[in-house]
Tab-separated table of C-alpha atoms in Angstrom:
chain	number	residue	atom	x	y	z
U	114	MET	CA	0.000	0.000	0.000
U	115	ARG	CA	0.895	3.661	-0.406
U	116	ILE	CA	0.040	5.383	2.887
U	117	VAL	CA	0.217	9.085	3.790
U	118	HIS	CA	-0.025	10.185	7.428
U	119	VAL	CA	-1.227	13.754	8.043
U	120	PHE	CA	-0.777	15.607	11.342
U	121	ARG	CA	0.128	19.061	12.610
U	122	ALA	CA	3.042	19.441	15.044
U	123	PRO	CA	5.811	16.816	15.226
U	124	VAL	CA	5.631	16.667	19.033
U	125	GLY	CA	4.169	14.636	21.879
U	126	GLY	CA	2.334	11.329	21.990
U	127	LEU	CA	0.615	11.870	18.645
U	128	PHE	CA	4.011	12.197	16.948
U	129	ARG	CA	5.323	9.121	18.752
U	130	HIS	CA	2.257	7.197	17.500
U	131	VAL	CA	2.884	8.289	13.905
U	132	ILE	CA	6.590	7.466	14.131
U	133	ASP	CA	5.926	3.950	15.402
U	134	LEU	CA	3.101	3.256	12.979
U	135	ALA	CA	4.848	4.673	9.901
U	136	ARG	CA	8.120	2.854	10.604
U	137	GLU	CA	6.341	-0.450	11.223
U	138	GLN	CA	4.298	-0.069	8.040
U	139	ALA	CA	7.466	0.717	6.068
U	140	ALA	CA	9.249	-2.274	7.610
U	141	ARG	CA	6.416	-4.473	6.338
U	142	GLY	CA	6.988	-3.310	2.769
U	143	HIS	CA	4.481	-0.465	2.427
U	144	ASP	CA	5.332	2.916	0.869
U	145	VAL	CA	4.775	5.612	3.492
U	146	GLY	CA	4.897	9.415	3.580
U	147	VAL	CA	3.954	12.194	6.001
U	148	PHE	CA	2.502	15.697	5.709
U	149	CYS	CA	2.950	18.013	8.719
U	150	ASP	CA	3.628	21.517	10.035
U	151	ALA	CA	6.714	23.419	8.861
U	152	THR	CA	6.819	26.048	11.610
U	153	PHE	CA	7.296	23.927	14.724
U	154	ALA	CA	10.712	24.509	16.286
U	155	GLY	CA	12.616	22.094	18.508
U	156	ASP	CA	15.927	20.385	17.803
U	157	ARG	CA	14.957	17.067	19.370
U	158	ASN	CA	11.674	16.768	17.501
U	159	GLU	CA	13.211	17.939	14.238
U	160	GLY	CA	15.839	15.258	14.683
U	161	MET	CA	13.145	12.639	15.238
U	162	LEU	CA	11.355	13.751	12.076
U	163	ALA	CA	14.601	13.606	10.113
U	164	ALA	CA	15.253	10.075	11.396
U	165	LEU	CA	11.724	9.033	10.442
U	166	SER	CA	12.132	10.457	6.930
U	167	GLU	CA	14.847	7.892	6.205
U	168	HIS	CA	12.142	5.193	6.266
U	169	LEU	CA	9.616	7.085	4.137
U	170	SER	CA	9.694	6.218	0.444
U	171	LEU	CA	6.917	8.746	-0.247
U	172	GLY	CA	8.855	11.494	1.535
U	173	VAL	CA	7.910	14.336	3.862
U	174	ALA	CA	5.842	17.371	2.850
U	175	ARG	CA	5.632	20.357	5.207
U	176	MET	CA	3.906	23.708	5.257
U	177	PRO	CA	2.792	26.150	7.984
U	178	MET	CA	-0.224	24.955	9.967
U	179	GLN	CA	-2.155	26.727	12.717
U	180	ARG	CA	-3.554	24.853	15.735
U	181	ASN	CA	-6.951	26.579	15.476
U	182	PRO	CA	-9.029	27.347	12.357
U	183	HIS	CA	-7.182	29.855	10.171
U	184	TRP	CA	-7.388	31.336	6.673
U	185	SER	CA	-4.187	29.455	5.786
U	186	ASP	CA	-6.107	26.163	6.054
U	187	MET	CA	-7.295	26.616	2.454
U	188	ALA	CA	-3.736	26.662	1.144
U	189	ALA	CA	-2.902	23.618	3.244
U	190	LEU	CA	-5.912	21.731	1.868
U	191	ASN	CA	-4.786	22.468	-1.687
U	192	ARG	CA	-1.277	21.294	-0.871
U	193	ILE	CA	-2.369	18.056	0.792
U	194	GLY	CA	-4.635	17.337	-2.172
U	195	ALA	CA	-1.666	17.773	-4.493
U	196	PHE	CA	0.526	15.590	-2.280
U	197	VAL	CA	-2.066	12.815	-2.345
U	198	GLN	CA	-2.101	13.024	-6.137
U	199	GLU	CA	1.709	13.110	-6.387
U	200	THR	CA	2.128	10.063	-4.169
U	201	ALA	CA	-0.865	8.168	-5.619
U	202	ALA	CA	-1.825	7.368	-2.024
U	203	ASP	CA	-4.090	4.388	-1.392
U	204	VAL	CA	-4.717	5.488	2.207
U	205	ILE	CA	-4.631	8.952	3.769
U	206	HIS	CA	-4.562	8.743	7.568
U	207	GLY	CA	-5.235	11.924	9.554
U	208	HIS	CA	-4.094	12.263	13.170
U	209	GLY	CA	-5.487	14.809	15.617
U	210	SER	CA	-8.169	17.385	14.868
U	211	LYS	CA	-6.211	19.407	12.319
U	212	GLY	CA	-4.650	16.367	10.658
U	213	GLY	CA	-8.078	14.743	10.481
U	214	LEU	CA	-9.543	17.845	8.845
U	215	TYR	CA	-6.795	18.021	6.217
U	216	ALA	CA	-6.836	14.294	5.495
U	217	ARG	CA	-10.566	14.094	4.909
U	218	LEU	CA	-11.153	17.393	3.102
U	219	GLY	CA	-7.900	17.131	1.164
U	220	ALA	CA	-8.909	13.744	-0.239
U	221	VAL	CA	-12.533	14.333	-1.133
U	222	ALA	CA	-14.335	11.059	-1.801
U	223	ARG	CA	-14.298	10.100	-5.445
U	224	ARG	CA	-14.088	6.936	-7.487
U	225	GLY	CA	-10.566	5.625	-7.098
U	226	GLY	CA	-9.765	8.027	-4.232
U	227	PRO	CA	-7.783	6.933	-1.171
U	228	ILE	CA	-9.284	5.316	1.899
U	229	ARG	CA	-9.687	8.070	4.505
U	230	ALA	CA	-8.701	7.062	8.064
U	231	TYR	CA	-8.877	9.231	11.183
U	232	THR	CA	-7.329	8.888	14.647
U	233	PRO	CA	-8.536	11.708	16.970
U	234	HIS	CA	-5.849	11.407	19.702
U	235	GLY	CA	-8.140	13.380	22.007
U	236	GLY	CA	-7.764	16.743	20.283
U	237	SER	CA	-11.061	18.607	20.034
U	238	LEU	CA	-12.762	15.830	22.015
U	239	ASN	CA	-10.915	16.985	25.137
U	240	TYR	CA	-12.571	20.407	25.300
U	241	LYS	CA	-14.934	20.843	28.248
U	242	PRO	CA	-18.423	19.594	27.271
U	243	GLY	CA	-21.076	22.287	27.122
U	244	THR	CA	-18.745	25.132	26.227
U	245	LEU	CA	-19.146	27.040	22.974
U	246	ILE	CA	-15.795	25.845	21.635
U	247	HIS	CA	-16.694	22.226	22.426
U	248	ARG	CA	-20.068	22.485	20.664
U	249	THR	CA	-18.429	24.148	17.661
U	250	TYR	CA	-15.760	21.500	17.263
U	251	MET	CA	-18.226	18.664	17.790
U	252	MET	CA	-20.352	20.093	14.973
U	253	ILE	CA	-17.276	20.145	12.710
U	254	GLU	CA	-16.409	16.574	13.713
U	255	HIS	CA	-19.978	15.531	12.875
U	256	LEU	CA	-19.728	17.036	9.398
U	257	LEU	CA	-16.357	15.382	8.782
U	258	GLU	CA	-17.669	11.995	9.925
U	259	ARG	CA	-19.424	11.682	6.581
U	260	GLY	CA	-16.077	11.755	4.797
U	261	THR	CA	-14.439	9.067	6.934
U	262	ASP	CA	-13.980	5.452	5.837
U	263	VAL	CA	-12.473	4.193	9.084
U	264	PHE	CA	-11.988	5.539	12.600
U	265	LEU	CA	-8.943	4.237	14.456
U	266	PHE	CA	-9.313	5.300	18.083
U	267	GLU	CA	-6.227	4.953	20.265
U	268	SER	CA	-8.338	4.321	23.377
U	269	ARG	CA	-11.807	3.042	24.214
U	270	PHE	CA	-12.249	6.239	26.205
U	271	ILE	CA	-11.939	8.425	23.097
U	272	GLU	CA	-14.201	6.117	21.093
U	273	LYS	CA	-16.873	6.440	23.797
U	274	ARG	CA	-16.404	10.212	23.924
U	275	PHE	CA	-16.761	10.459	20.125
U	276	ARG	CA	-19.986	8.461	20.138
U	277	GLU	CA	-21.352	10.501	23.039
U	278	PHE	CA	-20.513	14.012	21.839
U	279	VAL	CA	-20.240	13.699	18.050
U	280	CYS	CA	-22.445	10.904	16.768
U	281	GLU	CA	-22.930	7.190	16.364
U	282	THR	CA	-21.143	6.394	13.141
U	283	ASP	CA	-21.858	3.805	10.462
U	284	ALA	CA	-18.229	3.985	9.368
U	285	LEU	CA	-15.851	1.231	10.376
U	286	ALA	CA	-14.417	1.860	13.864
U	287	ARG	CA	-11.557	0.053	15.587
U	288	VAL	CA	-9.438	0.663	18.708
U	289	ALA	CA	-5.690	0.464	18.013
U	290	LEU	CA	-3.952	0.877	21.363
U	291	ASN	CA	-0.609	2.668	21.452
U	292	GLY	CA	2.250	0.215	21.808
U	293	LEU	CA	5.883	-0.280	22.794
U	294	HIS	CA	8.853	-1.960	21.146
U	295	PRO	CA	10.340	-5.029	22.875
U	296	GLU	CA	13.432	-3.115	24.024
U	297	GLU	CA	11.185	-0.676	25.908
U	298	LEU	CA	10.100	-3.477	28.236
U	299	GLU	CA	13.478	-3.678	29.954
U	300	PRO	CA	13.268	-2.358	33.562
U	301	VAL	CA	14.941	0.984	34.271
U	302	ALA	CA	16.608	1.440	37.655
U	303	PRO	CA	16.787	4.835	39.402
U	304	ALA	CA	20.167	6.538	39.634
U	305	PRO	CA	21.872	6.607	43.063
U	306	ASP	CA	21.024	10.301	43.466
U	307	ALA	CA	17.475	9.939	42.099
U	308	ALA	CA	14.747	12.288	43.278
U	309	ASP	CA	11.593	11.026	44.957
U	310	PHE	CA	9.232	11.954	42.142
U	311	LEU	CA	9.249	12.598	38.406
U	312	TYR	CA	6.862	14.364	36.035
U	313	ILE	CA	7.291	14.117	32.260
U	314	GLY	CA	5.185	16.117	29.821
U	315	GLU	CA	4.026	19.529	28.713
U	316	TYR	CA	3.797	22.416	31.146
U	317	ARG	CA	0.149	23.370	30.759
U	318	PHE	CA	-3.046	23.488	32.824
U	319	ALA	CA	-4.513	20.231	31.492
U	320	LYS	CA	-1.575	18.292	32.957
U	321	GLY	CA	-2.413	19.239	36.573
U	322	ILE	CA	1.162	20.125	37.563
U	323	ASP	CA	-0.149	22.871	39.861
U	324	THR	CA	-1.919	20.143	41.858
U	325	LEU	CA	1.327	18.181	42.043
U	326	LEU	CA	3.164	21.208	43.434
U	327	MET	CA	0.476	21.717	46.080
U	328	ALA	CA	0.817	18.065	47.069
U	329	MET	CA	4.585	18.530	47.343
U	330	ALA	CA	4.023	21.430	49.745
U	331	ARG	CA	1.688	19.310	51.894
U	332	LEU	CA	4.243	16.489	51.979
U	333	SER	CA	6.866	18.875	53.282
U	334	GLY	CA	4.527	19.821	56.090
U	335	ASP	CA	3.632	16.285	57.188
U	336	GLY	CA	6.749	15.560	59.232
U	337	LEU	CA	8.515	13.817	56.341
U	338	ARG	CA	11.902	14.820	55.043
U	339	PRO	CA	11.545	17.364	52.208
U	340	ALA	CA	10.432	15.520	49.060
U	341	THR	CA	12.268	16.136	45.800
U	342	LEU	CA	10.751	16.397	42.324
U	343	VAL	CA	12.112	16.563	38.776
U	344	LEU	CA	9.918	18.123	36.103
U	345	VAL	CA	10.926	17.165	32.542
U	346	GLY	CA	9.284	19.061	29.697
U	347	GLN	CA	8.398	22.458	28.329
U	348	GLY	CA	5.291	24.480	27.667
U	349	PRO	CA	3.408	27.756	28.018
U	350	ASP	CA	2.905	27.517	31.793
U	351	GLU	CA	6.554	27.103	32.786
U	352	ALA	CA	6.942	30.612	34.196
U	353	ALA	CA	3.739	30.270	36.234
U	354	LEU	CA	4.865	26.899	37.609
U	355	ARG	CA	8.265	28.260	38.608
U	356	ALA	CA	6.511	31.138	40.384
U	357	GLN	CA	4.145	28.730	42.157
U	358	ALA	CA	7.050	26.525	43.292
U	359	SER	CA	8.820	29.586	44.692
U	360	ALA	CA	5.676	30.847	46.460
U	361	LEU	CA	5.194	27.420	48.071
U	362	GLY	CA	8.780	27.396	49.323
U	363	LEU	CA	9.717	24.491	47.043
U	364	ALA	CA	12.416	26.118	44.911
U	365	ARG	CA	15.204	23.982	46.406
U	366	GLN	CA	13.212	20.752	46.114
U	367	ILE	CA	12.260	20.983	42.440
U	368	ILE	CA	14.443	20.747	39.343
U	369	PHE	CA	13.145	21.785	35.920
U	370	ARG	CA	14.717	19.836	33.037
U	371	LYS	CA	14.363	20.228	29.285
U	372	PRO	CA	12.672	17.434	27.264
U	373	MET	CA	14.672	14.229	26.944
U	374	ALA	CA	14.111	10.599	26.017
U	375	ALA	CA	11.636	8.981	28.408
U	376	ARG	CA	13.884	6.112	29.457
U	377	GLU	CA	16.681	8.567	30.234
U	378	ALA	CA	14.265	10.595	32.354
U	379	PHE	CA	13.078	7.496	34.230
U	380	THR	CA	16.498	7.196	35.901
U	381	LEU	CA	16.041	10.611	37.536
U	382	ALA	CA	13.511	9.507	40.169
U	383	ARG	CA	12.083	6.543	42.050
U	384	THR	CA	8.386	7.162	41.346
U	385	MET	CA	6.624	8.861	38.442
U	386	VAL	CA	3.567	11.034	39.043
U	387	VAL	CA	0.922	11.759	36.388
U	388	PRO	CA	-1.387	14.440	37.881
U	389	SER	CA	-3.356	15.120	34.669
U	390	ARG	CA	-6.813	16.625	34.438
U	391	PHE	CA	-7.292	15.398	30.854
U	392	GLU	CA	-5.656	12.603	28.852
U	393	SER	CA	-6.495	10.223	26.041
U	394	MET	CA	-3.985	7.339	25.971
U	395	PRO	CA	-0.718	8.863	27.236
U	396	TYR	CA	2.428	7.209	25.937
U	397	VAL	CA	4.452	8.281	28.954
U	398	VAL	CA	2.291	6.129	31.245
U	399	ILE	CA	2.661	3.124	28.943
U	400	GLU	CA	6.419	3.710	28.724
U	401	ALA	CA	6.868	4.048	32.488
U	402	ALA	CA	4.797	0.930	33.109
U	403	GLY	CA	6.801	-0.941	30.474
U	404	ALA	CA	10.003	0.122	32.247
U	405	CYS	CA	8.605	-1.280	35.520
U	406	MET	CA	8.652	2.128	37.195
U	407	PRO	CA	6.344	2.731	40.190
U	408	LEU	CA	3.500	5.002	39.089
U	409	ILE	CA	1.050	7.369	40.732
U	410	SER	CA	-1.612	8.622	38.329
U	411	THR	CA	-4.980	10.291	38.206
U	412	ASN	CA	-7.948	8.364	36.827
U	413	VAL	CA	-8.610	10.303	33.628
U	414	GLY	CA	-9.074	9.425	29.963
U	415	GLY	CA	-7.789	6.025	28.913
U	416	ILE	CA	-5.338	5.622	31.813
U	417	SER	CA	-7.597	3.040	33.469
U	418	GLU	CA	-7.289	0.973	30.270
U	419	ILE	CA	-3.526	0.915	30.806
U	420	PHE	CA	-3.768	0.012	34.499
U	421	GLY	CA	-6.416	-2.688	33.954
U	422	LYS	CA	-6.824	-4.687	37.175
U	423	GLU	CA	-4.505	-2.196	38.888
U	424	SER	CA	-6.850	0.746	38.199
U	425	GLY	CA	-8.030	0.778	41.817
U	426	ARG	CA	-4.718	2.492	42.631
U	427	LEU	CA	-5.570	5.536	40.491
U	428	VAL	CA	-6.452	8.772	42.288
U	429	PRO	CA	-9.092	11.397	41.392
U	430	ALA	CA	-7.970	14.388	39.352
U	431	ASP	CA	-7.759	17.799	41.041
U	432	ASN	CA	-7.672	16.157	44.482
U	433	VAL	CA	-4.640	17.413	46.394
U	434	VAL	CA	-5.442	15.337	49.477
U	435	ALA	CA	-5.656	12.041	47.552
U	436	LEU	CA	-2.512	12.804	45.548
U	437	THR	CA	-0.610	13.733	48.703
U	438	ALA	CA	-1.634	10.479	50.376
U	439	ALA	CA	-0.437	8.418	47.406
U	440	MET	CA	2.883	10.278	47.303
U	441	GLN	CA	3.378	9.929	51.050
U	442	ASP	CA	2.761	6.190	50.744
U	443	ALA	CA	5.394	6.005	47.994
U	444	MET	CA	7.937	7.779	50.197
U	445	THR	CA	7.384	5.535	53.218
U	446	ARG	CA	6.674	2.113	51.680
U	447	PRO	CA	9.667	-0.242	51.202
U	448	ARG	CA	10.964	-0.371	47.637
U	449	ASP	CA	10.264	-4.074	47.167
U	450	GLU	CA	6.612	-3.536	48.123
U	451	GLN	CA	6.336	-0.735	45.558
U	452	MET	CA	7.798	-2.953	42.852
U	453	MET	CA	5.153	-5.678	43.145
U	454	PRO	CA	2.307	-3.599	41.573
U	455	ALA	CA	4.823	-2.152	39.091
U	456	MET	CA	5.669	-5.681	37.933
U	457	ARG	CA	1.990	-6.599	37.590
U	458	LEU	CA	1.389	-3.485	35.520
U	459	GLN	CA	4.371	-4.260	33.304
U	460	ALA	CA	2.898	-7.722	32.607
U	461	CYS	CA	-0.303	-6.011	31.413
U	462	ILE	CA	1.726	-3.807	29.064
U	463	VAL	CA	3.529	-6.818	27.599
U	464	GLU	CA	0.203	-8.506	26.871
U	465	ASN	CA	-1.756	-5.591	25.427
U	466	PHE	CA	0.450	-2.718	24.259
U	467	SER	CA	2.839	-3.542	21.405
U	468	VAL	CA	3.723	-1.673	18.217
U	469	ALA	CA	3.242	-4.864	16.222
U	470	LYS	CA	-0.283	-5.363	17.542
U	471	MET	CA	-1.124	-1.693	16.893
U	472	ALA	CA	0.075	-1.968	13.281
U	473	ASP	CA	-1.796	-5.251	12.769
U	474	THR	CA	-5.047	-3.574	13.833
U	475	VAL	CA	-4.504	-0.485	11.684
U	476	LEU	CA	-3.538	-2.360	8.501
U	477	ALA	CA	-6.429	-4.793	8.889
U	478	ALA	CA	-8.799	-1.846	9.325
U	479	TYR	CA	-7.536	-0.192	6.119
U	480	ALA	CA	-8.240	-3.412	4.204
U	481	GLU	CA	-11.659	-3.873	5.798
U	482	ALA	CA	-12.608	-0.282	4.952
U	483	ALA	CA	-11.522	-0.880	1.348
U	484	ASN	CA	-13.651	-4.027	1.171
U	485	ARG	CA	-16.632	-2.091	2.461
U	486	ARG	CA	-16.175	0.483	-0.292
U	487	ILE	CA	-15.823	-2.248	-2.918
U	488	ASN	CA	-19.050	-3.881	-1.751
U	489	ARG	CA	-20.833	-0.535	-1.822
U	490	LEU	CA	-19.424	1.116	-4.953
U	491	GLY	CA	-17.396	-1.412	-6.910
U	492	ARG	CA	-13.772	-2.531	-7.176
U	493	ASP	CA	-12.607	0.442	-9.241
U	494	THR	CA	-13.211	2.730	-6.220
U	495	VAL	CA	-10.042	1.547	-4.483
U	496	ARG	CA	-6.525	1.120	-5.849
U	497	LYS	CA	-4.723	-1.799	-4.216
U	498	VAL	CA	-5.484	-1.774	-0.495
U	499	VAL	CA	-6.869	-5.301	-0.748
């Protein structure tokens, strides 16, 4: 098959998903290309995109893209349409709200046109229900549903949210869980000077880092030795978080680090904390669990799907008291007792979250969507997906 993946910024879990999926598809003999934003800056992510491009026989096309609706979207739609024609794509797979818009409108249904696949990755589905922006985006998603051959949700949570807030769809729908490579299932041990806690991710409100800092302040006041925390990431709220840490008297207990590879970051602390208010299917949780790292996490999005039978250990979001209690337990419980649930969670990751299984599901869904179109419109409406 000739497959084009469309997304906006080469960053975060969405980008990791595309990297893994595109490389696995290429390794299986498919011709793959990507279309993404040209304005995003970041040496590490640019390097990752450059490394991915070495596996892409259909190449990389880039042009400026805005996160929100913008007049430049028309130029981008024209360009993606041309790229689909140039590559003779059999499948165009949009990721995230903007990538999904471009993929489906840039490959308008026609006889012989590509199969149109869409993976939301949360995106517009994570806006607060009932707000004007949520209603607006759900209306757009409803209109675009008509131009979708197959939905590939990365979590059951997002599939449920789509059906609840957008519509019940007659299009093919499958859940393709994010996955790890075998080498990512090797345990990672903390460094001798490791901190107590670790956060990895963007610095923004949805991630709940302010709640984590408040819990740190409560820990320091509970008769324990001062807890230490490493924050690894970047984002628009960094200045506010630094100010909050200083106001809480935590400046000496917290280290801010720039983004780095997850497994490198795992060595920096003994326990990882995920204090998020909103998530879909966060890679960092899967990666930490795969590395057998003790985890404290809020019960949001698809995280309970990762924890499975261990989901009773999850804490409510925006609950400083519950988060503090879980962190205090981690500081006082013997290491071997902490490792038992970590090992059980790792076994769940091994069974359910692999790149190979994710690719199997996605490729089978492309073929099934093509068969549906053949049955409905005739064989000349698809190129060679089946």
